[in-house]
Amino acid sequence: MTNNVADHHPGNSVAEGNHEGDFGCSMMELRNLMELRSAEAVARLNDSYGGVQNVCKRLKTSPVEGLSGNPTDLEKRRQVFGQNFIPPKKAKTFLQLVWEALQDVTLIILEIAAIISLGLSFYHPPGGDNELCGQSAGGVEDEGESQAGWIEGAAILFSVIIVVLVTAFNDWSKEKQFRGLQSRIEQEQKFTVIRKGQVIQIPVAEIVVGDIAQIKYGDLLPADGILIQGNDLKIDESSLTGESDQVKKSLDKDPMLLSGTHVMEGSGRMVVTAVGINSQTGIIFTLLGAGEGDEEKKVKKGKKTGAPENRNKAKTQDGVALEIQPLKSQEGVENEEKEKKKVKVPKKEKSVLQGKLTRLAVQIGKAGLIMSAITVIILVLYFVIDTFGVQGRPWLAECTPIYIQYFVKFFIIGVTVLVVAVPEGLPLAVTISLAYSVKKMMKDNNLVRHLDACETMGNATAICSDKTGTLTMNRMTVVQAYMGDTHYRQIPDPDAILPKILDLIVNGVAINSAYTSKILPPEKQAGLPRQVGNKTECALLGFVLDLKQDYQAVRNEVPEEKLYKVYTFNSVRKSMSTVLKNSNGGFRMYSKGASEIILRKCTRILDKNGDPRVFKVKDRDEMVKKVIEPMACHGLRTICLAFRDFPADAEPDWDSENEILSDLTCIAVVGIEDPVRPEVPDAILKCQRAGITVRMVTGDNINTARAIATKCGILLPGEDFLCLEGKEFNRLIRNEKGEVEQEQLDKIWPKLRVLARSSPTDKHTLVKGIIDSTVGDQRQVVAVTGDGTNDGPALKKADVGFAMGIAGTDVAKEASDIILTDDNFTSIVKAVMWGRNVYDSISKFLQFQLTVNVVAVIVAFTGACITQDSPLKAVQMLWVNLIMDTFASLALATEPPSESLLLRKPYGRNKPLISRTMMKNILGHAVYQLTIIFTLLFAGEKFFDIDSGRNAPLHSPPTEHYTIVFNTFVMMQLFNEINARKIHGERNVFEAIYRNPIFCTVVLGTFAAQIIIVEFGGKPFSCSGLTLSQWFWCIFIGVGELLWGQLICTVPTSHLKFLKEAGHGITKEEIPEEELPEDVDEIDHAEMELRRGQILWFRGLNRIQTQMDVVYTFQTGASSLQGALRRQPSIVSQHHDVKNVSSPTHVALSSVNSTPTTSAVAAAAASPPAGNQSGECVP
């Protein structure tokens, strides 16, 4: 290998870099080489190229030193072999988005109506002024006026254009934001390469052919390459081949590494041979036309027209097309984005909120359609009967156009009723709210990859969190050690340790750890040294430095090439071992790992003289009791260092791991502290208050886990919660065949708080079990954090998966919904707050929108039926629609979240969008507005002493009367928008209004626009100017909304039993008893004082529950009587708490616990063995 470096010095690659075919192999040759697999590939490598080393030579790179990093050289490589970048799918142009927005059904109906109206206004029939056509001709007399007939049609078209542009602009900015987000995720993805002998991290896009890349467990390979040197490397190629088995990679069997595959185990180095569109992933993407349009067609076309060498691969690619999608394409993202246009099912079932909204919009739309149809029918019938029946006029041919003009006018009125009824602002509000939240969540260190995750998070009822790095600082330091028969409570002086023990520790740590882990000097003057790589290994390296030794010297002496065999760390082994060949032909193996695992394999231990003495089971038990458990109870992770020498005579069978990893000699046991993040206990308390159970799932030993859980506040002293180890957990939940039994799991999870020594499978089982469980009255919504490659399944299964931005592997990030850029648990709490805020914002918007809908529809309907003309004209209706849809969604969807959101329980999946309180507000305000408008409509002319606007003929000039009706209507909406800021019946609607500048801008802007429309709108808006006193009256009536809102607040919702909620989620046939108090007493605990009624409710409910239990017992025989009796006191005692507590926050807590505890108590009663087990594990 050395001569290889000598005969090609990396510096000279530039000197020759003058003519094209400079490198010893072309792009196509390398591409063809990468098509091959396993033995075939090895054969071709050796025959055509003479092995990997020669490929490096031809690519003018050194396997040890890497490229020179010279910019001209790198540029040249990019020109010859391409860049490591797969061009994204072209974004939709603004015009395409406009075209999409025009597809809206209501808008199409409006356009048709407007065009017909326009056409008819220009058509003047002969004899149009014939007396015989009756009063219909009355208004057409005036020549100037008939010219203005086109204005209404034009104005409708104009407002349609505005709506379309607003929608298209929203979509466009949303897409742009998402591309920005996507490219941010891509820019953050870095990869480790060697250049000029230095290990550096560069963005994936800068990797060139010829780079020497270091690969390790958890990486997502960014380019194709050939293995130069590997330790125990296993790769998951399912994203390319669809085969789930992990493929072992080695120099002699299968050295081909492909982009887009995941490193599941081991580490190594590869030389990059293909990047970007020439890599295997890139080839598939080009086949898919970079994911354009109809994938199927493209793949088929790609097969025929693609370069011949791709044909043999195209077989696998049909299956791949979908699997590979999330790698880098914008596809997945955009599809989810398009929920408005066509609901694509995103990666999980449709999000709760979308489901409820779609249902609600459909219901409202149907109602609107019926109303508008009735309006049109009544208008037409009334006109026909009045004209031809009552006045008895004949139908004259020359009058036909005039009559048709009337019918068109009626049709337009019907359409406007429909337009106002259909809340097309809903999707807009959701999108704005989500996009706004996502943008703001970036500031709170949440990088949201799937939009709906943000809103699902608001409903979360359980969080399963990792310990290391999330709850703790992930800054590990060795604080205690046991070596040479002595337990050092702090780091000993190096002189106190025998040189031979010290030597073993230094070698054991320096060699038996990934060479990528190192400790660098601090960035700031007085800062802590930087830990790079695996944090546990960094702690051990730090320990070596604390002992005043230098690990780098040892590593320089034994470079990675000299390591004979490496068993890398993985979640099954929970240990790592490295074998070195001694000069005498023997071998020495260093091991490190979790202390209970390594100590079981030790048969000797070094005594205080540094000599091995026998280590029996009884010694081990004593050591566990005296050393390991005390360390663990302080929350320390214990790591054991050991070694073993193999004689020179026969080489052991390295593949039988159990034989190799036995008969070890223990060198030392160290206790590593990973301090709890100072802000975590507070965050966990907030979660518990918000009705979210936090569970800790960790690979650490149970004592460490319990100590940390207690420090965090996950376990509270004196509470009866379970802490289980993975083994015990599996024993309790699996049947004899080893299958998971849901009933068994249901007995355990409600009380389980800590799962220690757990494998990724356990994590997945737990998450799946909680999600599938039917124990509570609500399906649980589970969030999970993960950082390792093997957390992928659990992250995918969870409702919301959080990956760690710093410690997380690429695989975990790929599977997640949200990336925590600071790896901090408090950011999860922020996500909950934002999620709940999205939900509330949409409820606020609904409350406002539906009030307008109800009023506008009823006014248009009755007005049309009584006066043959809608009091609110089409254009005015569209303006109201614009205020209430676009602007209100902007104003109400961008409310910033407040801490009080965390003081209520999650809404749950079946809670209706529109609660009883909101229904009360909607109907209450509708009553006020209708009363005012009808009073003005039928008595306004007397009150203001103006001409009546009713029964005005066609094309007559706008009247002051109707202008006042319109203006008052808009004023009431404006002030009601302020009322809509609160949805739980709070009195202070102005609270923190200044925190939302968008809201203030929208309200003032709308007000200004309204003044302009009324004073200068004229004919198009059917407005005539108003006097100052008339304006004051309009505004005064509007302010009345605020006072009326206070009046509505005083009516207790619980008395209004007849109010129904709307917008349910998936309906259950019967609502379980426990769910009732939530609905009846909709008022938010956090923002209201506790009511006496609630306590009575609890009591009454409790009695009902006990009676039901008793009845049930008599039906099923006495076996479960015990359960019922056990259950009663627990609930009753909780209600004593409720009575004595005055502060609202605790109430939320105790009622949260009631369901899990009761079911858990019942479970414990039903199966005594489980109960006893839980007794042993309680901290």
Short mmCIF file of C-alpha atoms in Angstrom, two decimals, residues 904-1072:
data_model
loop_
_atom_site.label_atom_id
_atom_site.label_comp_id
_atom_site.label_asym_id
_atom_site.label_seq_id
_atom_site.Cartn_x
_atom_site.Cartn_y
_atom_site.Cartn_z
CA ARG A 904 -55.34 21.66 28.82
CA LYS A 905 -55.63 18.03 27.90
CA PRO A 906 -55.16 16.93 24.28
CA TYR A 907 -58.37 17.18 22.28
CA GLY A 908 -58.21 13.57 21.18
CA ARG A 909 -59.04 12.21 17.77
CA ASN A 910 -62.82 12.27 18.01
CA LYS A 911 -63.29 15.71 19.49
CA PRO A 912 -65.42 17.76 17.11
CA LEU A 913 -63.85 20.81 15.50
CA ILE A 914 -66.77 22.94 16.58
CA SER A 915 -67.44 22.51 20.26
CA ARG A 916 -70.67 23.44 22.00
CA THR A 917 -69.14 26.71 23.17
CA MET A 918 -68.23 27.61 19.62
CA MET A 919 -71.66 26.61 18.37
CA LYS A 920 -73.13 28.90 21.04
CA ASN A 921 -70.94 31.76 19.83
CA ILE A 922 -71.77 31.15 16.17
CA LEU A 923 -75.52 31.03 16.69
CA GLY A 924 -75.49 33.84 19.27
CA HIS A 925 -73.69 36.25 16.99
CA ALA A 926 -75.79 35.17 14.02
CA VAL A 927 -78.94 36.11 15.94
CA TYR A 928 -77.58 39.59 16.68
CA GLN A 929 -76.46 40.18 13.10
CA LEU A 930 -79.69 38.92 11.53
CA THR A 931 -81.83 41.02 13.85
CA ILE A 932 -79.88 44.14 12.97
CA ILE A 933 -79.82 43.48 9.22
CA PHE A 934 -83.51 42.66 8.92
CA THR A 935 -84.40 45.70 11.00
CA LEU A 936 -82.31 47.87 8.69
CA LEU A 937 -83.63 46.14 5.60
CA PHE A 938 -87.32 46.58 6.39
CA ALA A 939 -87.32 49.67 8.63
CA GLY A 940 -83.99 51.31 7.90
CA GLU A 941 -85.38 53.91 5.48
CA LYS A 942 -87.68 55.31 8.20
CA PHE A 943 -84.91 55.34 10.79
CA PHE A 944 -82.35 57.09 8.56
CA ASP A 945 -85.04 59.01 6.64
CA ILE A 946 -83.89 57.95 3.17
CA ASP A 947 -85.51 56.35 0.11
CA SER A 948 -86.29 52.67 0.37
CA GLY A 949 -84.04 50.44 -1.75
CA ARG A 950 -86.50 47.57 -1.93
CA ASN A 951 -88.12 46.58 -5.24
CA ALA A 952 -85.77 48.72 -7.28
CA PRO A 953 -86.04 47.86 -10.99
CA LEU A 954 -83.26 46.21 -12.97
CA HIS A 955 -80.12 48.34 -13.50
CA SER A 956 -81.35 51.06 -11.17
CA PRO A 957 -78.64 53.14 -9.46
CA PRO A 958 -77.44 51.93 -6.04
CA THR A 959 -79.38 53.22 -3.03
CA GLU A 960 -78.12 54.58 0.28
CA HIS A 961 -80.45 52.19 2.02
CA TYR A 962 -78.79 49.04 0.71
CA THR A 963 -75.36 50.60 1.12
CA ILE A 964 -76.05 51.03 4.84
CA VAL A 965 -77.14 47.39 5.08
CA PHE A 966 -73.93 46.25 3.36
CA ASN A 967 -71.70 48.56 5.40
CA THR A 968 -73.24 47.55 8.71
CA PHE A 969 -72.85 43.91 7.74
CA VAL A 970 -69.13 44.35 7.07
CA MET A 971 -68.61 46.37 10.29
CA MET A 972 -70.21 43.59 12.31
CA GLN A 973 -67.91 41.04 10.67
CA LEU A 974 -64.87 43.16 11.51
CA PHE A 975 -65.71 43.39 15.19
CA ASN A 976 -66.78 39.78 15.31
CA GLU A 977 -63.34 38.88 13.99
CA ILE A 978 -61.97 40.22 17.27
CA ASN A 979 -64.50 38.08 19.16
CA ALA A 980 -63.36 35.04 17.21
CA ARG A 981 -59.89 35.25 18.78
CA LYS A 982 -61.18 33.25 21.76
CA ILE A 983 -62.96 29.95 21.39
CA HIS A 984 -63.24 28.62 24.93
CA GLY A 985 -65.55 31.28 26.28
CA GLU A 986 -62.89 33.63 27.68
CA ARG A 987 -64.03 37.18 28.34
CA ASN A 988 -60.98 39.19 27.37
CA VAL A 989 -60.92 39.06 23.58
CA PHE A 990 -58.21 41.72 23.30
CA GLU A 991 -55.70 39.72 25.31
CA ALA A 992 -52.21 39.93 23.73
CA ILE A 993 -53.67 41.28 20.49
CA TYR A 994 -50.55 43.41 20.00
CA ARG A 995 -48.46 40.21 19.82
CA ASN A 996 -50.01 39.51 16.46
CA PRO A 997 -49.18 42.37 14.09
CA ILE A 998 -50.71 40.52 11.12
CA PHE A 999 -54.09 40.49 12.84
CA CYS A 1000 -54.03 44.21 13.55
CA THR A 1001 -52.90 45.00 10.01
CA VAL A 1002 -55.66 42.89 8.47
CA VAL A 1003 -58.41 44.42 10.61
CA LEU A 1004 -57.29 48.01 9.97
CA GLY A 1005 -56.61 47.29 6.29
CA THR A 1006 -60.07 45.82 5.77
CA PHE A 1007 -61.60 48.82 7.49
CA ALA A 1008 -59.75 51.21 5.19
CA ALA A 1009 -60.72 49.20 2.11
CA GLN A 1010 -64.36 49.24 3.20
CA ILE A 1011 -64.34 53.05 3.44
CA ILE A 1012 -62.94 53.25 -0.09
CA ILE A 1013 -65.46 50.76 -1.47
CA VAL A 1014 -68.45 52.53 0.09
CA GLU A 1015 -67.40 56.05 -0.77
CA PHE A 1016 -65.89 55.44 -4.20
CA GLY A 1017 -67.15 51.98 -5.18
CA GLY A 1018 -70.18 53.38 -7.00
CA LYS A 1019 -71.98 51.24 -9.52
CA PRO A 1020 -69.65 48.19 -9.64
CA PHE A 1021 -70.00 47.67 -5.89
CA SER A 1022 -73.63 48.88 -5.85
CA CYS A 1023 -72.68 51.47 -3.23
CA SER A 1024 -73.51 55.14 -2.85
CA GLY A 1025 -71.61 57.43 -0.49
CA LEU A 1026 -72.78 57.76 3.13
CA THR A 1027 -72.83 60.75 5.46
CA LEU A 1028 -70.70 60.90 8.58
CA SER A 1029 -73.59 60.24 10.94
CA GLN A 1030 -74.58 57.18 8.90
CA TRP A 1031 -71.00 55.91 9.17
CA PHE A 1032 -71.03 56.42 12.91
CA TRP A 1033 -74.25 54.43 13.21
CA CYS A 1034 -72.72 51.59 11.17
CA ILE A 1035 -69.60 51.52 13.35
CA PHE A 1036 -71.65 51.80 16.53
CA ILE A 1037 -73.71 48.76 15.53
CA GLY A 1038 -70.47 46.93 14.77
CA VAL A 1039 -69.05 47.70 18.23
CA GLY A 1040 -72.28 46.27 19.60
CA GLU A 1041 -70.88 42.88 18.51
CA LEU A 1042 -68.22 43.10 21.22
CA LEU A 1043 -70.77 43.89 23.92
CA TRP A 1044 -73.08 41.16 22.64
CA GLY A 1045 -70.11 38.77 22.78
CA GLN A 1046 -69.78 39.48 26.51
CA LEU A 1047 -73.46 38.75 26.91
CA ILE A 1048 -73.11 35.41 25.11
CA CYS A 1049 -70.22 34.48 27.43
CA THR A 1050 -72.46 34.71 30.46
CA VAL A 1051 -74.86 32.06 29.14
CA PRO A 1052 -73.49 28.78 30.53
CA THR A 1053 -72.94 26.26 27.76
CA SER A 1054 -74.01 23.37 29.93
CA HIS A 1055 -77.61 24.59 29.83
CA LEU A 1056 -77.70 24.54 26.05
CA LYS A 1057 -78.04 20.77 25.67
CA PHE A 1058 -79.76 21.15 22.30
CA LEU A 1059 -76.60 22.52 20.65
CA LYS A 1060 -74.92 19.89 18.52
CA GLU A 1061 -71.25 19.84 17.73
CA ALA A 1062 -70.06 19.55 14.17
CA GLY A 1063 -67.00 18.34 12.36
CA HIS A 1064 -66.48 15.11 14.27
CA GLY A 1065 -63.61 12.86 13.57
CA ILE A 1066 -64.27 9.18 12.98
CA THR A 1067 -67.52 8.64 14.83
CA LYS A 1068 -67.87 5.86 17.35
CA GLU A 1069 -71.29 4.29 17.76
CA GLU A 1070 -71.45 5.21 21.41
CA ILE A 1071 -69.38 7.68 23.33
CA PRO A 1072 -67.74 5.96 26.31
#
